[in-house]
């Protein structure tokens, strides 16, 4: 990075490595295909994802002694169909279905000042619901209604649609403004949108908005809102009146008892208001309003018309209320009472250990209509508990709700919504951490679950004697006294079937090769919050599941698969044989229930090596098997269960050197360069020699390519020769083996080659040639399917130190390429671009595709003297990891943590006398939580498995108590069945495990915290974990090497005791020192109490410890019993948030006032301010690029690179002592930092690090965000690259679609104009454009479309 920062103007390219995992909101419906359940998610970072719920039946075999049964196992997954980049801040989403339509469309509210109406469609309608199809999106309407940006009075924060036919939609701002759009269809069936109708209400704050199901009457929208008076005039007038009428002492006494804003009695009333759209008058009016509980925060509409009573459910603290216009008051349980209840309200069950003084807030409610007149709602609390809400209607009038029942369903991660599918599935987009798809096991649970009813709630209110319902329901103590309690456990009524990975939130990142035995560095990220916290190790590459490993008698020279044409299941062919070739023999393995070695009965020649083999025929007719050996070509056919072999022998003394075969074509190469081509006669089923050609040079490799679907032959063959040329030959009957095109490789020679038919985007297929070279690189070029011309801009990528072996495989139903070098790679096309990612596995020598009933899409490969069967993807599935989106492929290893991780650092620990070991130290802490020991003493179980375990023990003891006379064989069988049952129980429990938040403390300032030591060389296993004292929180850590300790690496931890967030305060702050003993244990040295504020940052500085304490920067030396203060710098603006050090400089990031350069004057032993930033940036992270340049991220999602002007630090230290004190303290005399680069990422950057992502590669600036995005700023190394990307970005700002109406340049310049950083996400949009637009842009860049795509691909390949 230093070579780049030396330039006057730094130029960077922002490359996204992993999309943000956080989901803002989601909706379920049928969007791209009618009758198929799909989920649309709005993600942080401005992306809209469309997922399809795919349910597949996988057959499994159960083998018993006397019978063989086949069972079907149901697998449910979410498949990414489409990702829409909006380059905007997404705010709200709703799905609507216009009358007469069979599919849903979505309405999106964003910061572009527009209302976006988007529709998804399948480019080629699939034959079945779960088949692959290209999904496109269309911007139907995008009308503008206001200013851009997220303003409190600009609509877009809330969005609601009419549930009946999508006749209208209301979009509202946080304050004041509401707009209603009327939707309809024209004569051509196209959706039309009318001009907006205003429904503004001044001085009104909106909390939620929902469309009321009013049948086919006028559309009604329900708004949860609070109206406040005009500014402070009314308040000041009231206080003046009180001062005149009452005595001053009484006034002070009343002020002491003022109610906190947001609580009952604060002087404001929260209302539920109905806004009606009169379709006849085309006018919106405020029809009806009623007061609700002060803590209400969310709404859900109840089905109306013929399907239900209509109305809304209002979720608040401790209660759920049903409200509707004209509803009759509920009947009192105590008929003799004079108090008449007016609310139909029900309290929610609470946890046993939850304090009575604290309420439980309902955060989201979702309603599912099961059938006519039958529905239920699910509500989730802030603790994650999910409740089922049912309404009981009057028998006489089904539109009248008589009472409500709330029962506990299960405990799930806290979500931003609950999406209930008609397939008995529940999708929970988690607030933080992985998202989950759950399958309902039971939903009618009212008889067995913990429940409470509205009748009991109203009866408690009547019996209390309280005259005001608002006052009674505002008290959490009242709710805690009447409701039943429960203890959260593992999932009882549902189980998880699919996990959608999310890193959010990421608090810190570290990049390096710490495992000790891998080629590429790993990303160590601190993720999650509370019980879902984890340390995740990300590796660039696809995850691999090893299914089987078998030893071979020698080192093989190749491996092949032979398809079984006789049996097809589910429309797919499975493999019949695995053929392994050795130097002087061939091993044939039969694939069935087990893999068995075959002999002469297979028809294969096992005494010679095999150069190629394949099943012949198109599946309708068995054409036999062809085996190519050095001595000839064998055609093996089975006639009347007898093996019939015919062989073509090589004439003379020549031998076959290379061969390739597909279903109907065989091409062989003899020594000297003679090519002989064979074809399968479809009438007789015999192989016939069709053509011979001599190319004049020895052949290194060749491939005849796959047969296109619907065709009988491949039209081309690729031949690589020792003269460093690759030729494309014709296999058309009229021009057999005639050369069509060629390319020269230069100094290297081809090692292997393969032709593939891939998806080229827009539903078209492309022919691609991949050549593995002897120098360890791979060359890929497109081939014209008509003329056979090789593209003039082939892409080339270095893969490893070994020659590259290329073969075709199938992953996720799409053709892919397997490339084997010193590391295995997978190449695949998707979304109009080619992706290549390594496999996280040991080096492989040879490989090919493999498929059977157990492994639908796998790979059979050899490594050394072993044969391995592998499956690519998470848990053996290769869904959406490569090619389905623009992310680079990463696989993660999770290490669970106890609390929210705050920071981490590396330590070099001594092992024995001379050994050293690298360990990783983490500090974790959670606010409003108890420590581990306190939770244990309270009887809290974070896993929720106590009851399950006790039940298992009881059942086992009962089984042991049964005394029966059985045979020993039966005993053995029973033991095996018990073991299998235990394994099944354990698997079932794993799908039912759920994170459970610990008990909430009743008071403020309670913390749970620990310091953890992990071993990165042993899968980050925990070496030691030190639990801190009560209410002490570890917030930061650093490795420090004191000169007085001989340079030993110590761990310094900054802690705060009894810290509160609102208002910000604490009791004590400390700096704690630990020593790592023998590389696996933390030893406490001493604790130093510090004043002036909390310790938020630490750094090693010239053999001492530099500490940021509130507004003070202090330098410490190590003492025997505590740290010794050496010097300090007071008066920093707000609070020291980040610290870096290099040489005699310290780089201080202030929480509100950006960056400060500090210099240490060793002669005077003082810290001197050198320079500061002229802009006020609330710093969240920083990274030192060189001595004068620092990259910073702020809480608004901006990244800036700041540089110290030349010579600015010369006058910072007054060596003469003649400068006036007033002159040196003037703020305007302090030099200001220069801003080199500015860029709005759109997500809060929480950590940055400078690292090289490949061994020996250039450094880049890697960053992570709070929403889970991983990206890198890559410096340009040539002026040509800068000009290319600057021009491409400029053209795409005009040509790229704007789904939400947001200008890309305005988005990247949200708070300051973007400067010297290219938007890589926008440049990637080039691949998604129509071909005509691509060609237009390419012509303006004086390049071809292929050259532009190659340039984009090469830039990413240089990074990873």
Short mmCIF file of C-alpha atoms in Angstrom, two decimals, residues 58-445:
data_model
loop_
_atom_site.label_atom_id
_atom_site.label_comp_id
_atom_site.label_asym_id
_atom_site.label_seq_id
_atom_site.Cartn_x
_atom_site.Cartn_y
_atom_site.Cartn_z
CA UNK A 58 -34.66 -37.59 -1.74
CA UNK A 59 -35.00 -41.35 -1.75
CA UNK A 60 -33.06 -43.30 0.84
CA UNK A 61 -32.75 -47.02 1.15
CA UNK A 62 -33.25 -49.05 4.32
CA UNK A 63 -31.71 -52.50 4.06
CA UNK A 64 -33.06 -55.19 6.35
CA UNK A 65 -32.34 -58.90 6.36
CA UNK A 66 -35.46 -59.93 4.46
CA UNK A 67 -36.66 -56.84 2.66
CA UNK A 68 -35.47 -53.68 1.04
CA UNK A 69 -37.54 -50.55 1.49
CA UNK A 70 -37.09 -47.16 -0.10
CA UNK A 71 -38.06 -44.10 1.85
CA UNK A 72 -38.27 -40.49 0.74
CA UNK A 73 -36.67 -37.76 2.77
CA UNK A 74 -37.98 -34.23 2.25
CA UNK A 75 -35.35 -31.51 1.83
CA UNK A 76 -36.40 -27.87 1.97
CA UNK A 77 -34.06 -25.14 0.78
CA UNK A 78 -34.12 -21.50 -0.26
CA UNK A 79 -32.75 -20.94 -3.74
CA UNK A 80 -31.65 -17.50 -4.86
CA UNK A 81 -33.37 -16.70 -8.14
CA UNK A 82 -32.61 -13.04 -8.66
CA UNK A 83 -30.62 -10.28 -7.01
CA UNK A 84 -31.49 -6.69 -7.87
CA UNK A 85 -28.94 -3.99 -7.12
CA UNK A 86 -30.67 -0.69 -6.37
CA UNK A 87 -27.73 1.40 -5.10
CA UNK A 88 -29.99 3.07 -2.57
CA UNK A 89 -31.06 2.82 1.06
CA UNK A 90 -34.10 0.52 1.19
CA UNK A 91 -36.73 1.31 3.80
CA UNK A 92 -40.01 -0.56 3.30
CA UNK A 93 -41.62 -3.34 1.28
CA UNK A 94 -45.08 -4.73 0.59
CA UNK A 95 -46.39 -7.36 -1.79
CA UNK A 96 -49.67 -6.88 -3.66
CA UNK A 97 -51.67 -8.85 -6.16
CA UNK A 98 -53.67 -6.74 -8.56
CA UNK A 99 -57.15 -8.07 -9.35
CA UNK A 100 -57.04 -10.43 -12.31
CA UNK A 101 -53.35 -11.27 -11.87
CA UNK A 102 -51.93 -14.68 -10.97
CA UNK A 103 -48.68 -13.32 -9.55
CA UNK A 104 -47.67 -10.80 -6.94
CA UNK A 105 -45.70 -7.63 -7.51
CA UNK A 106 -43.73 -5.67 -4.93
CA UNK A 107 -43.78 -2.05 -3.88
CA UNK A 108 -40.53 -0.69 -2.45
CA UNK A 109 -39.94 2.48 -0.49
CA UNK A 110 -36.39 3.82 -0.53
CA UNK A 111 -34.42 7.04 -0.21
CA UNK A 112 -34.78 8.00 -3.87
CA UNK A 113 -37.99 9.96 -3.30
CA UNK A 114 -39.88 7.51 -5.52
CA UNK A 115 -42.36 4.68 -5.10
CA UNK A 116 -41.06 1.64 -7.00
CA UNK A 117 -43.38 -0.99 -8.44
CA UNK A 118 -41.37 -4.03 -9.52
CA UNK A 119 -42.41 -7.33 -11.08
CA UNK A 120 -40.47 -10.57 -11.50
CA UNK A 121 -40.91 -12.98 -14.38
CA UNK A 122 -39.37 -16.17 -15.71
CA UNK A 123 -37.62 -15.73 -19.04
CA UNK A 124 -38.42 -19.31 -20.03
CA UNK A 125 -41.37 -20.83 -18.10
CA UNK A 126 -40.22 -24.08 -16.49
CA UNK A 127 -42.00 -27.36 -17.00
CA UNK A 128 -42.14 -28.01 -13.29
CA UNK A 129 -42.19 -25.71 -10.30
CA UNK A 130 -38.76 -26.57 -8.95
CA UNK A 131 -36.83 -26.52 -12.19
CA UNK A 132 -34.27 -23.87 -12.99
CA UNK A 133 -35.38 -20.85 -14.97
CA UNK A 134 -33.89 -17.49 -15.73
CA UNK A 135 -35.70 -14.86 -13.66
CA UNK A 136 -35.82 -11.23 -14.74
CA UNK A 137 -37.28 -8.15 -13.15
CA UNK A 138 -39.11 -5.19 -14.64
CA UNK A 139 -39.62 -1.66 -13.33
CA UNK A 140 -43.34 -1.14 -13.91
CA UNK A 141 -43.63 2.31 -12.34
CA UNK A 142 -41.32 4.57 -10.39
CA UNK A 143 -43.20 7.84 -9.76
CA UNK A 144 -41.41 10.57 -7.84
CA UNK A 145 -43.12 12.22 -4.87
CA UNK A 146 -40.47 14.09 -2.89
CA UNK A 147 -36.87 14.79 -2.06
CA UNK A 148 -34.24 12.10 -1.95
CA UNK A 149 -32.71 10.94 1.30
CA UNK A 150 -34.11 9.47 4.50
CA UNK A 151 -35.90 12.50 5.92
CA UNK A 152 -38.46 12.46 8.67
CA UNK A 153 -41.07 14.16 6.46
CA UNK A 154 -40.32 12.31 3.20
CA UNK A 155 -42.60 9.28 2.66
CA UNK A 156 -41.01 5.88 2.36
CA UNK A 157 -40.51 4.67 5.92
CA UNK A 158 -43.89 2.90 6.03
CA UNK A 159 -45.73 1.18 3.22
CA UNK A 160 -49.13 -0.56 3.28
CA UNK A 161 -51.37 -1.97 0.57
CA UNK A 162 -55.04 -2.82 0.30
CA UNK A 163 -55.37 -6.56 1.00
CA UNK A 164 -58.27 -6.90 -1.45
CA UNK A 165 -56.98 -6.82 -4.99
CA UNK A 166 -54.25 -4.27 -4.36
CA UNK A 167 -56.56 -1.39 -5.27
CA UNK A 168 -54.50 1.22 -3.43
CA UNK A 169 -51.30 1.69 -1.49
CA UNK A 170 -50.37 4.18 1.21
CA UNK A 171 -46.81 5.37 1.74
CA UNK A 172 -46.01 7.40 4.84
CA UNK A 173 -43.12 9.24 6.39
CA UNK A 174 -42.08 9.15 10.00
CA UNK A 175 -43.78 12.48 10.53
CA UNK A 176 -46.70 14.33 8.95
CA UNK A 177 -46.89 13.17 5.33
CA UNK A 178 -48.97 10.32 3.91
CA UNK A 179 -49.69 9.66 0.25
CA UNK A 180 -52.20 7.25 -1.29
CA UNK A 181 -51.76 5.82 -4.80
CA UNK A 182 -54.63 4.13 -6.65
CA UNK A 183 -53.64 1.09 -8.73
CA UNK A 184 -55.62 -0.28 -11.66
CA UNK A 185 -55.33 -1.98 -15.02
CA UNK A 186 -55.77 -0.54 -18.48
CA UNK A 187 -57.40 -2.18 -21.46
CA UNK A 188 -54.16 -3.99 -22.27
CA UNK A 189 -53.92 -5.52 -18.81
CA UNK A 190 -51.00 -3.32 -17.78
CA UNK A 191 -50.83 -1.98 -14.24
CA UNK A 192 -51.49 1.74 -13.99
CA UNK A 193 -50.81 4.07 -11.07
CA UNK A 194 -52.66 7.32 -10.49
CA UNK A 195 -51.38 10.59 -9.09
CA UNK A 196 -50.97 10.57 -5.32
CA UNK A 197 -53.71 11.71 -2.96
CA UNK A 198 -52.58 13.55 0.16
CA UNK A 199 -53.53 12.39 3.64
CA UNK A 200 -51.15 14.64 5.58
CA UNK A 201 -51.64 15.36 9.25
CA UNK A 202 -49.33 17.92 10.83
CA UNK A 203 -47.45 17.32 14.08
CA UNK A 204 -48.09 13.56 13.84
CA UNK A 205 -45.48 10.86 14.40
CA UNK A 206 -46.26 7.49 12.78
CA UNK A 207 -45.16 4.22 14.42
CA UNK A 208 -46.67 1.66 12.04
CA UNK A 209 -48.97 1.39 9.04
CA UNK A 210 -51.09 -1.46 7.69
CA UNK A 211 -53.88 -1.99 5.17
CA UNK A 212 -57.21 -3.04 6.72
CA UNK A 213 -59.09 -5.92 5.10
CA UNK A 214 -62.44 -4.25 4.50
CA UNK A 215 -63.81 -6.65 1.94
CA UNK A 216 -64.60 -4.86 -1.31
CA UNK A 217 -65.69 -1.64 0.35
CA UNK A 218 -63.53 1.46 0.12
CA UNK A 219 -59.89 0.73 1.03
CA UNK A 220 -58.93 1.61 4.60
CA UNK A 221 -55.46 2.04 6.06
CA UNK A 222 -54.73 1.85 9.80
CA UNK A 223 -52.03 4.10 11.23
CA UNK A 224 -50.53 3.95 14.70
CA UNK A 225 -49.63 7.53 15.50
CA UNK A 226 -49.14 10.22 18.13
CA UNK A 227 -49.95 13.89 17.65
CA UNK A 228 -47.93 16.48 19.53
CA UNK A 229 -48.77 20.17 20.16
CA UNK A 230 -47.26 23.19 18.44
CA UNK A 231 -43.59 23.39 19.39
CA UNK A 232 -43.10 24.59 22.98
CA UNK A 233 -45.65 27.40 23.04
CA UNK A 234 -48.32 25.32 24.71
CA UNK A 235 -45.86 23.90 27.24
CA UNK A 236 -44.42 27.29 28.13
CA UNK A 237 -47.88 28.84 28.49
CA UNK A 238 -48.99 26.02 30.78
CA UNK A 239 -45.90 26.37 32.97
CA UNK A 240 -46.33 30.12 33.23
CA UNK A 241 -49.93 29.62 34.30
CA UNK A 242 -48.86 27.12 36.96
CA UNK A 243 -46.19 29.50 38.21
CA UNK A 244 -48.75 32.26 38.64
CA UNK A 245 -51.31 30.10 40.41
CA UNK A 246 -49.17 27.82 42.55
CA UNK A 247 -46.30 28.27 44.78
CA UNK A 248 -42.76 27.72 43.50
CA UNK A 249 -42.01 24.89 45.95
CA UNK A 250 -45.02 22.95 44.80
CA UNK A 251 -43.90 23.41 41.22
CA UNK A 252 -40.51 21.88 42.00
CA UNK A 253 -42.17 18.95 43.75
CA UNK A 254 -44.31 18.22 40.69
CA UNK A 255 -41.31 18.38 38.38
CA UNK A 256 -39.65 15.65 40.44
CA UNK A 257 -42.53 13.34 39.55
CA UNK A 258 -42.62 14.15 35.83
CA UNK A 259 -43.28 11.06 33.74
CA UNK A 260 -40.57 9.96 31.31
CA UNK A 261 -41.40 10.62 27.67
CA UNK A 262 -42.90 7.54 26.05
CA UNK A 263 -44.57 6.26 29.20
CA UNK A 264 -48.18 6.40 30.28
CA UNK A 265 -49.04 9.81 31.69
CA UNK A 266 -46.48 11.80 29.65
CA UNK A 267 -49.28 13.98 28.28
CA UNK A 268 -49.49 12.37 24.82
CA UNK A 269 -52.04 9.87 23.53
CA UNK A 270 -51.18 7.13 21.05
CA UNK A 271 -54.02 6.49 18.61
CA UNK A 272 -55.04 3.96 16.04
CA UNK A 273 -56.52 5.93 13.12
CA UNK A 274 -58.40 4.70 10.05
CA UNK A 275 -57.81 6.55 6.76
CA UNK A 276 -60.42 5.80 4.11
CA UNK A 277 -59.96 6.15 0.38
CA UNK A 278 -63.25 7.02 -1.29
CA UNK A 279 -62.89 5.51 -4.75
CA UNK A 280 -65.90 7.43 -5.99
CA UNK A 281 -64.78 10.86 -4.84
CA UNK A 282 -61.06 10.07 -5.22
CA UNK A 283 -60.42 11.52 -1.78
CA UNK A 284 -58.74 10.35 1.44
CA UNK A 285 -60.20 11.21 4.84
CA UNK A 286 -59.41 10.37 8.46
CA UNK A 287 -62.44 8.23 9.17
CA UNK A 288 -62.02 7.00 12.73
CA UNK A 289 -59.54 7.04 15.59
CA UNK A 290 -59.30 5.54 19.04
CA UNK A 291 -56.71 5.56 21.76
CA UNK A 292 -54.54 2.52 22.45
CA UNK A 293 -51.90 1.54 24.97
CA UNK A 294 -48.97 3.96 25.16
CA UNK A 295 -46.38 1.29 24.41
CA UNK A 296 -48.06 0.05 21.18
CA UNK A 297 -45.54 -0.28 18.34
CA UNK A 298 -46.74 -2.75 15.70
CA UNK A 299 -49.91 -3.61 13.78
CA UNK A 300 -51.30 -6.60 11.88
CA UNK A 301 -54.49 -6.73 9.82
CA UNK A 302 -57.15 -9.37 10.49
CA UNK A 303 -58.94 -10.93 7.48
CA UNK A 304 -62.24 -9.28 6.72
CA UNK A 305 -65.23 -9.59 4.43
CA UNK A 306 -66.32 -13.22 4.28
CA UNK A 307 -62.99 -14.43 5.71
CA UNK A 308 -63.06 -12.82 9.15
CA UNK A 309 -64.13 -9.96 11.39
CA UNK A 310 -61.62 -7.42 10.00
CA UNK A 311 -59.81 -5.00 12.31
CA UNK A 312 -56.22 -4.94 13.52
CA UNK A 313 -54.08 -6.46 16.24
CA UNK A 314 -51.98 -3.95 18.15
CA UNK A 315 -48.80 -5.19 19.81
CA UNK A 316 -47.32 -3.36 22.76
CA UNK A 317 -45.58 -3.97 26.04
CA UNK A 318 -47.02 -7.02 27.89
CA UNK A 319 -50.29 -6.95 25.91
CA UNK A 320 -51.85 -7.53 22.51
CA UNK A 321 -55.03 -5.64 21.76
CA UNK A 322 -57.74 -6.08 19.13
CA UNK A 323 -59.26 -2.88 17.73
CA UNK A 324 -61.84 -2.17 15.05
CA UNK A 325 -64.29 0.53 14.21
CA UNK A 326 -67.70 -0.06 15.76
CA UNK A 327 -66.61 -3.01 17.90
CA UNK A 328 -68.68 -3.63 20.99
CA UNK A 329 -66.94 -3.60 24.41
CA UNK A 330 -66.09 -7.03 25.83
CA UNK A 331 -68.29 -8.52 28.52
CA UNK A 332 -66.97 -8.28 32.08
CA UNK A 333 -66.13 -11.51 33.85
CA UNK A 334 -67.56 -10.01 37.01
CA UNK A 335 -71.11 -9.01 36.23
CA UNK A 336 -71.56 -7.26 39.58
CA UNK A 337 -68.72 -4.83 38.98
CA UNK A 338 -69.49 -1.21 38.26
CA UNK A 339 -66.40 -0.97 36.06
CA UNK A 340 -67.13 -1.48 32.38
CA UNK A 341 -64.07 -2.58 30.39
CA UNK A 342 -63.74 -1.05 26.93
CA UNK A 343 -60.72 -2.88 25.54
CA UNK A 344 -60.44 -6.38 24.11
CA UNK A 345 -56.91 -6.98 25.32
CA UNK A 346 -54.87 -9.99 26.41
CA UNK A 347 -51.65 -10.24 28.39
CA UNK A 348 -48.83 -12.43 27.08
CA UNK A 349 -47.19 -15.21 29.13
CA UNK A 350 -43.79 -14.30 30.58
CA UNK A 351 -40.55 -16.08 31.36
CA UNK A 352 -39.96 -17.33 34.88
CA UNK A 353 -36.80 -15.32 35.51
CA UNK A 354 -37.96 -12.11 33.87
CA UNK A 355 -38.15 -9.24 36.40
CA UNK A 356 -41.66 -8.11 37.26
CA UNK A 357 -40.76 -4.46 36.96
CA UNK A 358 -39.79 -4.80 33.29
CA UNK A 359 -42.25 -5.34 30.49
CA UNK A 360 -41.96 -7.58 27.44
CA UNK A 361 -42.45 -5.75 24.16
CA UNK A 362 -44.15 -7.32 21.15
CA UNK A 363 -42.04 -6.31 18.13
CA UNK A 364 -43.75 -7.97 15.17
CA UNK A 365 -47.08 -9.64 14.33
CA UNK A 366 -48.00 -11.65 11.24
CA UNK A 367 -51.37 -13.13 10.24
CA UNK A 368 -52.01 -16.20 8.08
CA UNK A 369 -55.39 -16.93 6.51
CA UNK A 370 -55.72 -20.71 6.42
CA UNK A 371 -59.10 -20.94 4.76
CA UNK A 372 -62.42 -19.16 4.72
CA UNK A 373 -63.22 -17.98 8.21
CA UNK A 374 -60.11 -19.56 9.73
CA UNK A 375 -56.91 -17.72 10.51
CA UNK A 376 -54.32 -17.20 13.23
CA UNK A 377 -51.56 -14.75 14.06
CA UNK A 378 -48.00 -15.15 15.27
CA UNK A 379 -46.42 -12.49 17.47
CA UNK A 380 -42.80 -12.29 18.57
CA UNK A 381 -41.47 -10.50 21.63
CA UNK A 382 -38.21 -8.65 22.07
CA UNK A 383 -36.82 -11.75 23.83
CA UNK A 384 -37.56 -13.99 20.83
CA UNK A 385 -40.59 -15.84 22.25
CA UNK A 386 -43.21 -16.52 19.58
CA UNK A 387 -46.88 -16.60 20.56
CA UNK A 388 -49.88 -17.87 18.67
CA UNK A 389 -52.83 -15.45 18.78
CA UNK A 390 -56.35 -16.69 18.03
CA UNK A 391 -59.60 -14.74 18.00
CA UNK A 392 -62.95 -16.30 18.87
CA UNK A 393 -65.99 -14.91 17.09
CA UNK A 394 -69.58 -14.83 18.20
CA UNK A 395 -71.68 -17.76 17.06
CA UNK A 396 -74.49 -15.43 16.03
CA UNK A 397 -72.34 -12.88 14.21
CA UNK A 398 -68.99 -13.96 12.76
CA UNK A 399 -67.90 -10.34 12.44
CA UNK A 400 -67.93 -9.82 16.22
CA UNK A 401 -64.84 -10.87 18.20
CA UNK A 402 -65.73 -12.05 21.70
CA UNK A 403 -62.36 -12.98 23.17
CA UNK A 404 -58.69 -13.63 22.41
CA UNK A 405 -56.28 -16.41 23.35
CA UNK A 406 -52.49 -16.14 23.39
CA UNK A 407 -50.39 -19.28 23.82
CA UNK A 408 -46.65 -19.85 23.67
CA UNK A 409 -45.49 -21.51 20.46
CA UNK A 410 -41.68 -21.58 20.64
CA UNK A 411 -38.59 -19.42 21.11
CA UNK A 412 -36.83 -18.25 17.95
CA UNK A 413 -34.09 -15.73 17.14
CA UNK A 414 -35.37 -12.17 17.22
CA UNK A 415 -36.56 -11.32 13.72
CA UNK A 416 -37.45 -8.28 11.67
CA UNK A 417 -40.61 -10.07 10.58
CA UNK A 418 -42.42 -13.40 10.46
CA UNK A 419 -43.22 -14.78 7.02
CA UNK A 420 -45.72 -17.63 7.21
CA UNK A 421 -46.01 -19.83 4.12
CA UNK A 422 -48.96 -21.92 3.02
CA UNK A 423 -46.50 -24.84 2.95
CA UNK A 424 -46.45 -24.89 6.79
CA UNK A 425 -43.12 -23.07 6.79
CA UNK A 426 -42.00 -20.01 8.72
CA UNK A 427 -39.19 -17.76 7.51
CA UNK A 428 -37.58 -15.60 10.20
CA UNK A 429 -35.27 -12.83 8.90
CA UNK A 430 -33.15 -12.46 12.01
CA UNK A 431 -32.29 -9.07 13.40
CA UNK A 432 -28.70 -10.29 13.82
CA UNK A 433 -27.10 -13.58 12.83
CA UNK A 434 -28.25 -16.35 10.50
CA UNK A 435 -31.77 -16.35 9.13
CA UNK A 436 -33.86 -19.49 9.49
CA UNK A 437 -36.58 -21.39 7.66
CA UNK A 438 -38.67 -23.51 10.02
CA UNK A 439 -41.14 -26.33 9.45
CA UNK A 440 -44.25 -26.44 11.64
CA UNK A 441 -44.75 -29.74 13.46
CA UNK A 442 -47.91 -28.63 15.24
CA UNK A 443 -49.96 -25.44 15.24
CA UNK A 444 -53.13 -26.38 17.11
CA UNK A 445 -51.48 -26.22 20.51
#
